[in-house]
Short mmCIF file of C-alpha atoms in Angstrom, two decimals:
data_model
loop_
_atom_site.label_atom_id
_atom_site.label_comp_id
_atom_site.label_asym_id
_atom_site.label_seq_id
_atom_site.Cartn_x
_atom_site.Cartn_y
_atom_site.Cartn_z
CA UNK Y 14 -7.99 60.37 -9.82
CA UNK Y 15 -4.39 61.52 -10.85
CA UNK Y 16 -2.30 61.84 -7.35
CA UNK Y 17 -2.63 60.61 -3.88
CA UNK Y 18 -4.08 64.06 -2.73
CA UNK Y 19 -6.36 63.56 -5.64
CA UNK Y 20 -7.47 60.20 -3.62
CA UNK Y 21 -7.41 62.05 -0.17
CA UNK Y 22 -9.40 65.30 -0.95
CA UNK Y 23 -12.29 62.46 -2.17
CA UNK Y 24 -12.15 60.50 1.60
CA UNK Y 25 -12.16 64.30 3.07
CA UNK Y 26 -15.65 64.49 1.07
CA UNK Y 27 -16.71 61.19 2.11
CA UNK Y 28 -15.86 61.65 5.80
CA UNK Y 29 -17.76 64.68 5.79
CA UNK Y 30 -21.20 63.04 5.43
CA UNK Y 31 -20.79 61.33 8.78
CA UNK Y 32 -18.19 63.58 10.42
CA UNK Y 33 -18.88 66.82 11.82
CA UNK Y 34 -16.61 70.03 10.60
CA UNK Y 35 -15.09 70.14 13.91
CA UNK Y 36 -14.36 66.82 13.67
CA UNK Y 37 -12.65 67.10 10.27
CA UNK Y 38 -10.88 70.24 11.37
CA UNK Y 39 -9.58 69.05 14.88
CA UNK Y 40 -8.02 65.65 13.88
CA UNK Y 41 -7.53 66.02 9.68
CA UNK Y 42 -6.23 69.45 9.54
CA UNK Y 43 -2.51 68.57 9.53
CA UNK Y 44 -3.18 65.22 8.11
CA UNK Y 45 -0.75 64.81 4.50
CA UNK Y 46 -1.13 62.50 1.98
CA UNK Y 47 1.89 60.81 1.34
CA UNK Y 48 1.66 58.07 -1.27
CA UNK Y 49 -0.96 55.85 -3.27
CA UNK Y 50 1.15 52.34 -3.28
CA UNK Y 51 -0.82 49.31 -4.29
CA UNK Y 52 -3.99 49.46 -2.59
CA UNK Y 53 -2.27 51.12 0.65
CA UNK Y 54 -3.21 55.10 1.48
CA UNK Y 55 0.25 56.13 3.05
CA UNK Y 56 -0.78 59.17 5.73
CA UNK Y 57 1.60 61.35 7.77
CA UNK Y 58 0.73 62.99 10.78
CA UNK Y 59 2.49 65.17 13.49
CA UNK Y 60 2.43 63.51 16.31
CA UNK Y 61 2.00 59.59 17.65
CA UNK Y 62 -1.50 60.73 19.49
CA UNK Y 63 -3.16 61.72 16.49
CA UNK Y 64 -1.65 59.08 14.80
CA UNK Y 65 -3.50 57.00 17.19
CA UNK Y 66 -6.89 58.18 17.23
CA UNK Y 67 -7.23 58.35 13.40
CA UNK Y 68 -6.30 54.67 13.47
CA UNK Y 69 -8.39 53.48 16.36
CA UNK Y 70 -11.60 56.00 16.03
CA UNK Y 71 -11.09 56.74 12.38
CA UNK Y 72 -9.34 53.77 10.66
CA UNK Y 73 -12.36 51.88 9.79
CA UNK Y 74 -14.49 55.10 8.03
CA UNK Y 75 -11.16 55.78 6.51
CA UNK Y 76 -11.35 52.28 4.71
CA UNK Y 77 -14.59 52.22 4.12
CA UNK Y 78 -14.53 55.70 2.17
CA UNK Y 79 -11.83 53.62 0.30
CA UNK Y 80 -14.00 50.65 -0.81
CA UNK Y 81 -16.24 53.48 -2.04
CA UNK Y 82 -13.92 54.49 -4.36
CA UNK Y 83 -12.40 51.86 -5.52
CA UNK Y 84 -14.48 49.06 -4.91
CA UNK Y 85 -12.10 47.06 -3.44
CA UNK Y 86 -10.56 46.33 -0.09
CA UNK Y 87 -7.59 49.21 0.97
CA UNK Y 88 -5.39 49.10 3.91
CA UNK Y 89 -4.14 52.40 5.53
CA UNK Y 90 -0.98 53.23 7.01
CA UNK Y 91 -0.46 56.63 9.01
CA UNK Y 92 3.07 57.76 9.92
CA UNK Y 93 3.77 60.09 13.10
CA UNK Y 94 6.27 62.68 13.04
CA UNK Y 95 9.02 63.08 10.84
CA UNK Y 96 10.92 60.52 11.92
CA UNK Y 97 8.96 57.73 10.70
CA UNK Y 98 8.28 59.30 7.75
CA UNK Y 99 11.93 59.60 6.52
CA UNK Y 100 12.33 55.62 8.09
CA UNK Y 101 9.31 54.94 5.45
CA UNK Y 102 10.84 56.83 2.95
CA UNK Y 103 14.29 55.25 3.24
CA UNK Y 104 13.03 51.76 3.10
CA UNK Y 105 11.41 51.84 0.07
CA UNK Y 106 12.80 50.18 -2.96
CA UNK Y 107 14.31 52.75 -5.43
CA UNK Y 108 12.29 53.32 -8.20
CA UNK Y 109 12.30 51.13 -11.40
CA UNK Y 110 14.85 48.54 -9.25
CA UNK Y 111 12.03 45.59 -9.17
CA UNK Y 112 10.48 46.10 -12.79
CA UNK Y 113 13.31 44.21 -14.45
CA UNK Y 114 12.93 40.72 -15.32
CA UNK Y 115 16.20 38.45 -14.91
CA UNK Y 116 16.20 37.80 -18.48
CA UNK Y 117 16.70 41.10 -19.28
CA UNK Y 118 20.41 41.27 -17.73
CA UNK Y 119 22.62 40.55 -20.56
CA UNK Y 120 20.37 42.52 -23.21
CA UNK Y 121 22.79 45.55 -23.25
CA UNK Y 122 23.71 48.24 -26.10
CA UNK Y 123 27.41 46.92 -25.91
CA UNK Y 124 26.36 43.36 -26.77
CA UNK Y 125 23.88 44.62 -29.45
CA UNK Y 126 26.05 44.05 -32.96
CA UNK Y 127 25.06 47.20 -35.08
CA UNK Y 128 24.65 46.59 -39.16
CA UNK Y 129 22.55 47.71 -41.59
CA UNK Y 130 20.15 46.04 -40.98
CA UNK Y 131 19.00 47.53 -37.76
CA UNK Y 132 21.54 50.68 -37.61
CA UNK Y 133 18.85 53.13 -37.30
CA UNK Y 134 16.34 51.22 -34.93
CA UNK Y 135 19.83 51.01 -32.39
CA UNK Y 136 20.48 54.90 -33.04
CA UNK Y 137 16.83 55.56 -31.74
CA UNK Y 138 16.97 53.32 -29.23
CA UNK Y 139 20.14 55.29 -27.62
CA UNK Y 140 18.54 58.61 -28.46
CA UNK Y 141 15.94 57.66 -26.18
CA UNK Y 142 18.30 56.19 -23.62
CA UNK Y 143 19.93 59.45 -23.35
CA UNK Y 144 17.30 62.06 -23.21
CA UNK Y 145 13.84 59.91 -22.45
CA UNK Y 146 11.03 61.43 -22.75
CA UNK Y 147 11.44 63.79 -25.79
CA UNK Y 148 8.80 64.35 -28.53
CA UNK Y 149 11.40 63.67 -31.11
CA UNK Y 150 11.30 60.31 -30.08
CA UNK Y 151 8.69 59.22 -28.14
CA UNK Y 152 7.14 56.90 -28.58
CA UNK Y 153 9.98 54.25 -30.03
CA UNK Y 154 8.17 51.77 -32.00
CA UNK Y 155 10.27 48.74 -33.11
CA UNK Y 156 9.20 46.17 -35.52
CA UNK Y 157 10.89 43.49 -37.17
CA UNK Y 158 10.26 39.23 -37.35
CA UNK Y 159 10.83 37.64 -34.40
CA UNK Y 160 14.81 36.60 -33.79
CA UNK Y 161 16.37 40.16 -35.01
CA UNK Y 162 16.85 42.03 -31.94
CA UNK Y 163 14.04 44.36 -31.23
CA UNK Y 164 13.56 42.53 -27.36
CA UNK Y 165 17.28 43.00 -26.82
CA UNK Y 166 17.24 46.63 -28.05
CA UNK Y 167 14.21 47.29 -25.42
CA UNK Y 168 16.20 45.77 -22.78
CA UNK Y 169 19.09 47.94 -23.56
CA UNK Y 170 16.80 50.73 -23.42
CA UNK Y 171 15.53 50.43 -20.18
CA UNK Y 172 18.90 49.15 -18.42
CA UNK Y 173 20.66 52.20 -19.59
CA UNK Y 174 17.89 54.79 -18.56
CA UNK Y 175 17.86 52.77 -15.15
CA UNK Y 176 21.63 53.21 -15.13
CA UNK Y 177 21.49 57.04 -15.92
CA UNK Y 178 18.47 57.93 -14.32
CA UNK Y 179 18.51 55.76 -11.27
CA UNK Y 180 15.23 57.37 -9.79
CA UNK Y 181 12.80 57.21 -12.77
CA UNK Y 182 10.36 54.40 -12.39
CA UNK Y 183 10.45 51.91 -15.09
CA UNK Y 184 7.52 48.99 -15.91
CA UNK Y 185 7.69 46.61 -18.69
CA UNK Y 186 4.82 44.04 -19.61
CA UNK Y 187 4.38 42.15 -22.79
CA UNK Y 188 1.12 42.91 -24.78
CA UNK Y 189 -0.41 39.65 -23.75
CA UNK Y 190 0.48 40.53 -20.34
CA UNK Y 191 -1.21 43.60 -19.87
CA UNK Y 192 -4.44 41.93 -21.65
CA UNK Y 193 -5.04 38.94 -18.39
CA UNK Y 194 -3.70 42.08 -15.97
CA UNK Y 195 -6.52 44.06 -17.06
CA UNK Y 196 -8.49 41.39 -17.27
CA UNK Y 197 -7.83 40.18 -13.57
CA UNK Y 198 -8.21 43.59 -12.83
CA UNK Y 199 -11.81 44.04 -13.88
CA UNK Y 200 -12.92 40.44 -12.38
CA UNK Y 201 -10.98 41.48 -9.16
CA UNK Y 202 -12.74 45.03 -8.99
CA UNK Y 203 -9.07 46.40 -8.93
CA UNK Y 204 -8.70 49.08 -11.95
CA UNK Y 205 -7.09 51.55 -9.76
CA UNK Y 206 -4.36 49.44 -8.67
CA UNK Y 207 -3.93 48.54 -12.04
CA UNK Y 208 -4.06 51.94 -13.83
CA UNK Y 209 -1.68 52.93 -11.04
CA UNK Y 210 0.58 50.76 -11.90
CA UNK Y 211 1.18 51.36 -15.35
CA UNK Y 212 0.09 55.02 -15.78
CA UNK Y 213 2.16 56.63 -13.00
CA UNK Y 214 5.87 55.88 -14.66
CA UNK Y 215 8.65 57.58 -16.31
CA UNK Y 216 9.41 54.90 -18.80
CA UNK Y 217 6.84 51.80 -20.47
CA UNK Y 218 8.44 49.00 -22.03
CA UNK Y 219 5.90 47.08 -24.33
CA UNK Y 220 6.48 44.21 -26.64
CA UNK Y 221 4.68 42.24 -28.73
CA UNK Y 222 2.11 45.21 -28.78
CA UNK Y 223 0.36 43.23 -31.59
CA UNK Y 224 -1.22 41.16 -29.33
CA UNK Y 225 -3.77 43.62 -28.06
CA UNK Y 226 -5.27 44.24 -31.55
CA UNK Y 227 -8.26 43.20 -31.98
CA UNK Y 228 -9.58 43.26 -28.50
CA UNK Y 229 -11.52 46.87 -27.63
CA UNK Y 230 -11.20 47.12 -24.20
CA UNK Y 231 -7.46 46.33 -23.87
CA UNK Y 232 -7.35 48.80 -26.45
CA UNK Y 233 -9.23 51.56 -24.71
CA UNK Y 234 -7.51 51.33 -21.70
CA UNK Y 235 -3.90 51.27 -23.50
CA UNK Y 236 -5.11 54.31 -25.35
CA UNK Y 237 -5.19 56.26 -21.92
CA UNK Y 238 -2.40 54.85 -20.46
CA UNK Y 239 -0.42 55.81 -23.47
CA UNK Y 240 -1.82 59.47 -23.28
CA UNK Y 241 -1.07 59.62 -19.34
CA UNK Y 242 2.19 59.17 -19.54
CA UNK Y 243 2.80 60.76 -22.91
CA UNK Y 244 1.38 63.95 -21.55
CA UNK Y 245 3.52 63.61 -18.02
CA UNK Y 246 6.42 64.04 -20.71
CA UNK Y 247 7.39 60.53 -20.24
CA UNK Y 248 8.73 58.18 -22.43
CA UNK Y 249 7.08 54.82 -23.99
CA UNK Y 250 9.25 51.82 -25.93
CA UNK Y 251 6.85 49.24 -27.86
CA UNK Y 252 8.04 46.61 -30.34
CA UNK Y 253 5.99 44.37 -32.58
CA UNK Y 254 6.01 42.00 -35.34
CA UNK Y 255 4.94 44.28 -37.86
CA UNK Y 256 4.36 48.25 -38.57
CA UNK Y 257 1.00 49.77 -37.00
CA UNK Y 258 -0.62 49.86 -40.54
CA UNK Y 259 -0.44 46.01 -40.74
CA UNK Y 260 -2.06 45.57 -37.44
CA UNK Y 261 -5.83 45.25 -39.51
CA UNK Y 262 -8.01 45.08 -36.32
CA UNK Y 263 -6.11 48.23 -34.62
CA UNK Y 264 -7.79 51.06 -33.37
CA UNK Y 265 -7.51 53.81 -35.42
CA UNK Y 266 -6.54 56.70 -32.42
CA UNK Y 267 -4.01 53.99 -31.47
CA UNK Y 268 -2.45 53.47 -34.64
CA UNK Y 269 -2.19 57.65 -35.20
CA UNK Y 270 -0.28 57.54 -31.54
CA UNK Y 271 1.96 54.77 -33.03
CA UNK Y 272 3.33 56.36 -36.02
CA UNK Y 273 3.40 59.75 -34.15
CA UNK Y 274 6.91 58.97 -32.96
CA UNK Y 275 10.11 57.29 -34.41
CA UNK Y 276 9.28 53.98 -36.40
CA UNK Y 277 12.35 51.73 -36.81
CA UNK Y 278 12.34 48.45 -38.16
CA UNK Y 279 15.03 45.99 -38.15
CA UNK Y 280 16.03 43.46 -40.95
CA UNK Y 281 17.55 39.89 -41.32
CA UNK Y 282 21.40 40.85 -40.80
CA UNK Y 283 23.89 40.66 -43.99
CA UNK Y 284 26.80 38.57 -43.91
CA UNK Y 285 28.96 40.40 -42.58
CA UNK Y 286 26.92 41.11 -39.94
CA UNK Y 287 26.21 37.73 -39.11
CA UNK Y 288 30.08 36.76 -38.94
CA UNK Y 289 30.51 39.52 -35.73
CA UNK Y 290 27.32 37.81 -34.04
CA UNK Y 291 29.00 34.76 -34.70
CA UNK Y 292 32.33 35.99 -33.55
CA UNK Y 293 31.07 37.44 -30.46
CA UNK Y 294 28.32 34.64 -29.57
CA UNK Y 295 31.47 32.05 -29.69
CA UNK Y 296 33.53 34.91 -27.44
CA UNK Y 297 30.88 35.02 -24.71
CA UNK Y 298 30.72 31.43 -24.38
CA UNK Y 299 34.39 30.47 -24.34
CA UNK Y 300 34.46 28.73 -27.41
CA UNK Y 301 37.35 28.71 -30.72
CA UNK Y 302 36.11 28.43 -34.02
CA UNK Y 303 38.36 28.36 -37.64
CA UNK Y 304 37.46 31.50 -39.92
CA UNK Y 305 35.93 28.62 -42.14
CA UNK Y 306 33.42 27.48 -39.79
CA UNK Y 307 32.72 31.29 -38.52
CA UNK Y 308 32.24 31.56 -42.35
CA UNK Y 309 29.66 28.54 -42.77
CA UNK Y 310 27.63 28.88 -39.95
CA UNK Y 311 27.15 32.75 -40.97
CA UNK Y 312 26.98 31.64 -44.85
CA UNK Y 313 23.81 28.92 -44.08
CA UNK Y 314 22.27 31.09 -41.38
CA UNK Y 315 20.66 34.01 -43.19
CA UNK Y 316 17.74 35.05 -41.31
CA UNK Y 317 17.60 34.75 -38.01
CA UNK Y 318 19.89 36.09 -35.05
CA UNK Y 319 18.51 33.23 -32.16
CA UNK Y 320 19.53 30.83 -35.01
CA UNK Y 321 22.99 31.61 -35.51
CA UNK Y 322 23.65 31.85 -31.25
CA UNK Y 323 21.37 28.75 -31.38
CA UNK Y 324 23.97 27.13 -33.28
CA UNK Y 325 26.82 28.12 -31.47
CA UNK Y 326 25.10 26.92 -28.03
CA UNK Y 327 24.65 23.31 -29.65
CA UNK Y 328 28.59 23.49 -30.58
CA UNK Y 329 29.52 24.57 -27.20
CA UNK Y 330 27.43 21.41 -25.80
CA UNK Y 331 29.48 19.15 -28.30
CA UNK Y 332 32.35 20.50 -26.47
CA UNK Y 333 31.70 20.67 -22.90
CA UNK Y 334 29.12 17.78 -22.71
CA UNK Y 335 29.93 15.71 -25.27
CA UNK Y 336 33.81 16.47 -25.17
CA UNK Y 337 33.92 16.44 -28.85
CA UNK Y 338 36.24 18.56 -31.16
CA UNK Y 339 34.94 21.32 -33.15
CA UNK Y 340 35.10 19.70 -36.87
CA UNK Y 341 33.03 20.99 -40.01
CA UNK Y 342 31.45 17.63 -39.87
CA UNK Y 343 30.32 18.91 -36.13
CA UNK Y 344 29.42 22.33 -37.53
CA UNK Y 345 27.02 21.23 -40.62
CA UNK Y 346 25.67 18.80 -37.77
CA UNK Y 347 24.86 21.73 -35.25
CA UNK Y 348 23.04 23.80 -38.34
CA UNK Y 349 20.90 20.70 -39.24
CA UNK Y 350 20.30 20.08 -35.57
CA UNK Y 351 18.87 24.31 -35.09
CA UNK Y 352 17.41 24.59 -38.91
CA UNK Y 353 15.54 21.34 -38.89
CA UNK Y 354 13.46 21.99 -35.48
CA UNK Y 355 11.18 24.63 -38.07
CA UNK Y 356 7.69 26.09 -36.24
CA UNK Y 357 6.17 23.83 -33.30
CA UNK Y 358 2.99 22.73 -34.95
CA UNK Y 359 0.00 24.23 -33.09
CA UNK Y 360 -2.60 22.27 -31.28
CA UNK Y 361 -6.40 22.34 -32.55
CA UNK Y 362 -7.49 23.77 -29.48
CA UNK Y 363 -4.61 26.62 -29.46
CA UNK Y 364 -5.70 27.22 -32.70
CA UNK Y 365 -9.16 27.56 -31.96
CA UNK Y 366 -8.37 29.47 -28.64
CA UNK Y 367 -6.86 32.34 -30.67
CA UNK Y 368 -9.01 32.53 -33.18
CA UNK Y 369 -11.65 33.09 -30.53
CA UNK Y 370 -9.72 35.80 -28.52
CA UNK Y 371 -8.89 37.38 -32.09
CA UNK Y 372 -12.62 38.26 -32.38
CA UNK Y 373 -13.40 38.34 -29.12
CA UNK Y 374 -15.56 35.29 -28.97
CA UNK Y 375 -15.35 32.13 -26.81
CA UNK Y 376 -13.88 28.83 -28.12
CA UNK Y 377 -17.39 27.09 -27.52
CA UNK Y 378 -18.76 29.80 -29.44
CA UNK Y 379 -16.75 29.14 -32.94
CA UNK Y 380 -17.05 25.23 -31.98
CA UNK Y 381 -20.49 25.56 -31.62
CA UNK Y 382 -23.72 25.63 -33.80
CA UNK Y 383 -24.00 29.52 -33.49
CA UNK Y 384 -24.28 30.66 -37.22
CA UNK Y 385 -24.93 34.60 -36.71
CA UNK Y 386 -22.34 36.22 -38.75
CA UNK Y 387 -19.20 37.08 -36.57
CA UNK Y 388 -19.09 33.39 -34.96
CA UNK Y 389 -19.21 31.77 -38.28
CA UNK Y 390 -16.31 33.55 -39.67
CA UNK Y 391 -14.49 32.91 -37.17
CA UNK Y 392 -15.46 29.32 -37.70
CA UNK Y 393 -14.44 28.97 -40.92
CA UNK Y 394 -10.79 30.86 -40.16
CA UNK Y 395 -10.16 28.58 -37.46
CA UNK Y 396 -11.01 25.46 -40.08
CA UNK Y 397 -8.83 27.08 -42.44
CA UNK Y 398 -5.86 27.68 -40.22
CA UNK Y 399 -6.14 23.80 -39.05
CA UNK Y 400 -6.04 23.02 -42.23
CA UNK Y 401 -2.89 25.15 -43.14
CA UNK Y 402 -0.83 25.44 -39.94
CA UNK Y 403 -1.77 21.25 -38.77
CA UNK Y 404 -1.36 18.10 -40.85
CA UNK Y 405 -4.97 17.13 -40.06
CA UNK Y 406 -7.53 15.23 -42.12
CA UNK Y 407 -10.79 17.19 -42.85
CA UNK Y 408 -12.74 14.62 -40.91
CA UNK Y 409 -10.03 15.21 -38.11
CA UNK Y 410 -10.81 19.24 -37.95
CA UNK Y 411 -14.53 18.57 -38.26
CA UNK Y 412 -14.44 16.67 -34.62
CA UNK Y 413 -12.73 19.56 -33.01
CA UNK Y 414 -15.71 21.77 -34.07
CA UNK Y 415 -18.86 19.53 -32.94
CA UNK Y 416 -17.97 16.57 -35.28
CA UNK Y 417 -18.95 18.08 -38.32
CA UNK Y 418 -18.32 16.15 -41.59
CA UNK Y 419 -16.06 16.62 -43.89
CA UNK Y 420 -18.00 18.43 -46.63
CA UNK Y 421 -18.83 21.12 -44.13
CA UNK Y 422 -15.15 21.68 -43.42
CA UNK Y 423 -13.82 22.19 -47.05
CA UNK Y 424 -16.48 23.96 -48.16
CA UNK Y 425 -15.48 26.38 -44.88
CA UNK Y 426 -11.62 26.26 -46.11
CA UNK Y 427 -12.85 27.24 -49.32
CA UNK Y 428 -14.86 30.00 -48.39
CA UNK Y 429 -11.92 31.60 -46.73
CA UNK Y 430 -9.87 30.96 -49.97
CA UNK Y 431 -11.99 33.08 -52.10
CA UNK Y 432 -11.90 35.89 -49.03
CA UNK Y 433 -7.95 35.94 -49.24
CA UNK Y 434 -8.49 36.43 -53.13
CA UNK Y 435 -10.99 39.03 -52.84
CA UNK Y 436 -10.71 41.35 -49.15
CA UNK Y 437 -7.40 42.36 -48.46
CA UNK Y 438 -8.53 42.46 -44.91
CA UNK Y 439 -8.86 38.86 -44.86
CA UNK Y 440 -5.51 38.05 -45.10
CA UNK Y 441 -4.64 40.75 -42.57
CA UNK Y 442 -6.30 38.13 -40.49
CA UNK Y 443 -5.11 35.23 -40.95
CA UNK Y 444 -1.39 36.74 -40.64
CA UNK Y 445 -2.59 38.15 -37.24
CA UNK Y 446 -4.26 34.90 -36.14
CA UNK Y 447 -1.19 32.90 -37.15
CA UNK Y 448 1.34 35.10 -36.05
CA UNK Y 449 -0.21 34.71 -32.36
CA UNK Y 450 -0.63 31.08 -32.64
CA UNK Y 451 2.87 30.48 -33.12
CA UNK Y 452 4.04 32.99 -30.88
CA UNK Y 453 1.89 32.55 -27.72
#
C-alpha cells in the first residue's frame, strides 16, 4: 500500500463483508483518511456524534480489518470537526526535527576543511544540499577509509537540507542498523511500520552501506526502498568503505542503482591540508600551538583526520587536566599516545560472529561439524582470519571451533591461502569480513 487512503479504501473492503451498504454509506461516507503514523490510522470526521459511534460501534471491526492487513496490532484515532483536526495537525513534530542524532550537531559544511583530497565529494555533497532530489545527483555515494570525512559530509548534508527545507522529512540509519530493524521487523510481524518508516521520506541518509552485502533479504528490501523514494523524486546519501564494485557479495540491481548517481571518494588529506585541520581542531578547542608543532603533528599524521583531532584532544587534556605546558616533548608524546593504540584486536567469537552473518550462517553452524560446502568455507575463513587478525596459537583457534587439533586448523589456513592466490573473489572476502570485524 503506498498512502493512507491506499490503507483506508482496503478497511472499506474489509468492512464490507460484515457491514451492510447502508451501513457503510450512512456512517463512512464523510469519513477522511488523514495519516498512516506508526501503527496508528489517523481518521477525521465531521462531527463529535459520528466520531462517537465509529469508535464505540465500529472501533473494534476497524482494528480488526487492521490486524488483517498488517498482521499486527493498530490503534485508531478519529478526529471530529475541524477543530481538532488543525489541534492534531499543529502538535505534531515538524518533519525531519527527531531523525537527527546528537552526534550529528557539529558535522557542518563550514567545519568541513576542503582539499584535494575530498574537493569533489564536498562539491556534491552541497549540490545535493541545495537542490535535493535531482537526477544529476541522486543518489550521492561517498566512499573513502574510515577517519576522512565521509560521516561528517553526510551530516552536513542533511543539517543543511533540514535548514533550507524545514518541512522535508529526513531519516538516517547506519547499514547495520537497518539490517536488526528489518530484522525485528519480520520477528515482530511489523513490515509496514517499518517500510513506512523509511520509504515515505524526502531525504535517506545511509552509512556504512557495506554492511548489508552479503545478506539477500536486507538487500531486497533496500532495493525497494531505494526505488520508492528514488521514483517520489527524492533524494538518497549513502557512504561506504569502498566503491560498489568492491562490495563482492552485492547484488547486482543494487550495485547498477549505486553507480547510477554521483560517486565521490575522498582521500588521506595532503599536508597542507592537514595543517588547517590542525589549525582549526586547536581553534575549536581553545588551545595555542607554535607553527612548529602545527607543523609536526601534521608532518607525522598522514592518514587519518580522527588522528590528527585525536591528537590535539590528548594535548588539550595535558593542558586543562594535567596543567602542563604545550612543549614538543608533550607533542611527540600526544602522537605516540594516538598512533600507538593501532586496531582493537578482535575477539574469536566476534570473529566468528561475522563470518557467520557474512554468509548468512549461524556461529554454531561454522563451529560445528557441518561439512556441506557453504559452512565449511566459512569455517576455514573464520580459522584464517583468527589466525591473521588474533595472536592465537593454532591449538588456541581449534577450541573455539569444537576443539579441533591443530593439523585441522592449518591445513584450513592453508586452504584459504591458495584461494587468495587463485579466486580474486576470495580476497574480496576476506577484506569484507575484516573490514566488518573491525568496524562493528
Amino acid at each position: 500500500m503506498n498512502s493512507v487512503q491506499d490503507i483506508w479504501n482496503a478497511i472499506l473492503k474489509l468492512l464490507a463483508n460484515t457491514l451492510t451498504p447502508t451501513a457503510i454509506q450512512t456512517w463512512f461516507a464523510d469519513c477522511k483518511p488523514v495519516e498512516w503514523n506508526n501503527g496508528t490510522l489517523v481518521l477525521s470526521v465531521r462531527t463529535e456524534f459520528i466520531q462517537n459511534i465509529i469508535l464505540t460501534r465500529f472501533g473494534s471491526v476497524i482494528k480488526d480489518a487492521l490486524h488483517d492487513l498488517f498482521s499486527s496490532d493498530c490503534e485508531l484515532l478519529v478526529l471530529a470537526g475541524d477543530d481538532e483536526l488543525q489541534a492534531y495537525m499543529e502538535t505534531k513534530k515538524p518533519a525531519g526535527g527527531d531523525m537527527f542524532l546528537p552526534e550529528m550537531e557539529g558535522f557542518t559544511f563550514d567545519r568541513f576543511i576542503v582539499g584535494n583530497s575530498n574537493r569533489f565529494a564536498y562539491a556534491a555533497a552541497k549540490a545535493v544540499a541545495d537542490h535535493p532530489g535531482g537526477r544529476e545527483y541522486n543518489p550521492l555515494f561517498i566512499y573513502g577509509n574510515s577517519g576522512l570525512g565521509k560521516t561528517h559530509l553526510l551530516f552536513a548534508t542533511g543539517q543543511a537540507i533540514h535548514e533550507n527545507f524545514p518541512k522535508k522529512k529526513i531519516k538516517y540509519v547506519k547499514g547495520e542498523t537497518f539490517t536488526n530493524h528489518m530484522i525485528n521487523s519480520l520477528q515482530n510481524r511489523k513490515m509496514q511500520e517499518f517500510r513506512d518508516e523509511f520509504r515515505y521520506v524526502d531525504l535517506l541518509l545511509v552509512d556504512d552501506i557495506q554492511f548489508i552485502s552479503g545478506k539477500q533479504s536486507t538487500q531486497e528490501e533496500f532495493f525497494h526502498t531505494f526505488n520508492a523514494i528514488y521514483e517520489a523524486g527524492n533524494q538518497i546519501v549513502i557512504t561506504s568503505d569502498r566503491p560498489p564494485l568492491e562490495m563482492s557479495l552485492l547484488d547486482d540491481r543494487l550495485r547498477t542503482r549505486f553507480e547510477g548517481g554521483i560517486m565521490a571518494d575522498v582521500q588521506p588529506p595532503d599536508f597542507e591540508t592537514r595543517l588547517v585541520i590542525v589549525r582549526n581542531k586547536a581553534a575549536q578547542l581553545g588551545l595555542v600551538l607554535s607553527n612548529e608543532a602545527v607543523e609536526f603533528i601534521a608532518g607525522n599524521i598522514t592518514a587519518n583526520i580522527r588522528q590528527l583531532e585525536g591528537v590535539i584532544k590528548k594535548l588539550t587534556a595535558y593542558k586543562d587536566i594535567l596543567n602542563e605546558v604545550i612543549t614538543p616533548e608533550a607533542v611527540k608524546r600526544a602522537i605516540e599516545d594516538v598512533t600507538n593504540t593501532g586496531p582493537e584486536i578482535p575477539a574469536p567469537d566476534k570473529i566468528i560472529r561475522e563470518t557467520a552473518r557474512y554468509y548468512s550462517l549461524r556461529p554454531e553452524e561454522i563451529k560445528g561439524q557441518n561439512r556441506s560446502k557453504l559452512p565449511t568455507e566459512a569455517r576455514q575463513v573464520a580459522m584464517y582470519l583468527m589466525r591473521s587478525l588474533t595472536n592465537l596459537s593454532l591449538n588456541d583457534i581449534g577450541e573455539h571451533f569444537g576443539n579441533r587439533n591443530h593439523a585441522t586448523v592449518l591445513s584450513s589456513i592453508r586452504k584459504i591461502e591458495d584461494l587468495l592466490k587463485s579466486e580474486p573473489s576470495m580476497a574480496s572476502k576476506i577484506r569484507d569480513i575484516s573490514s566488518n570485524v573491525n568496524s562493528v
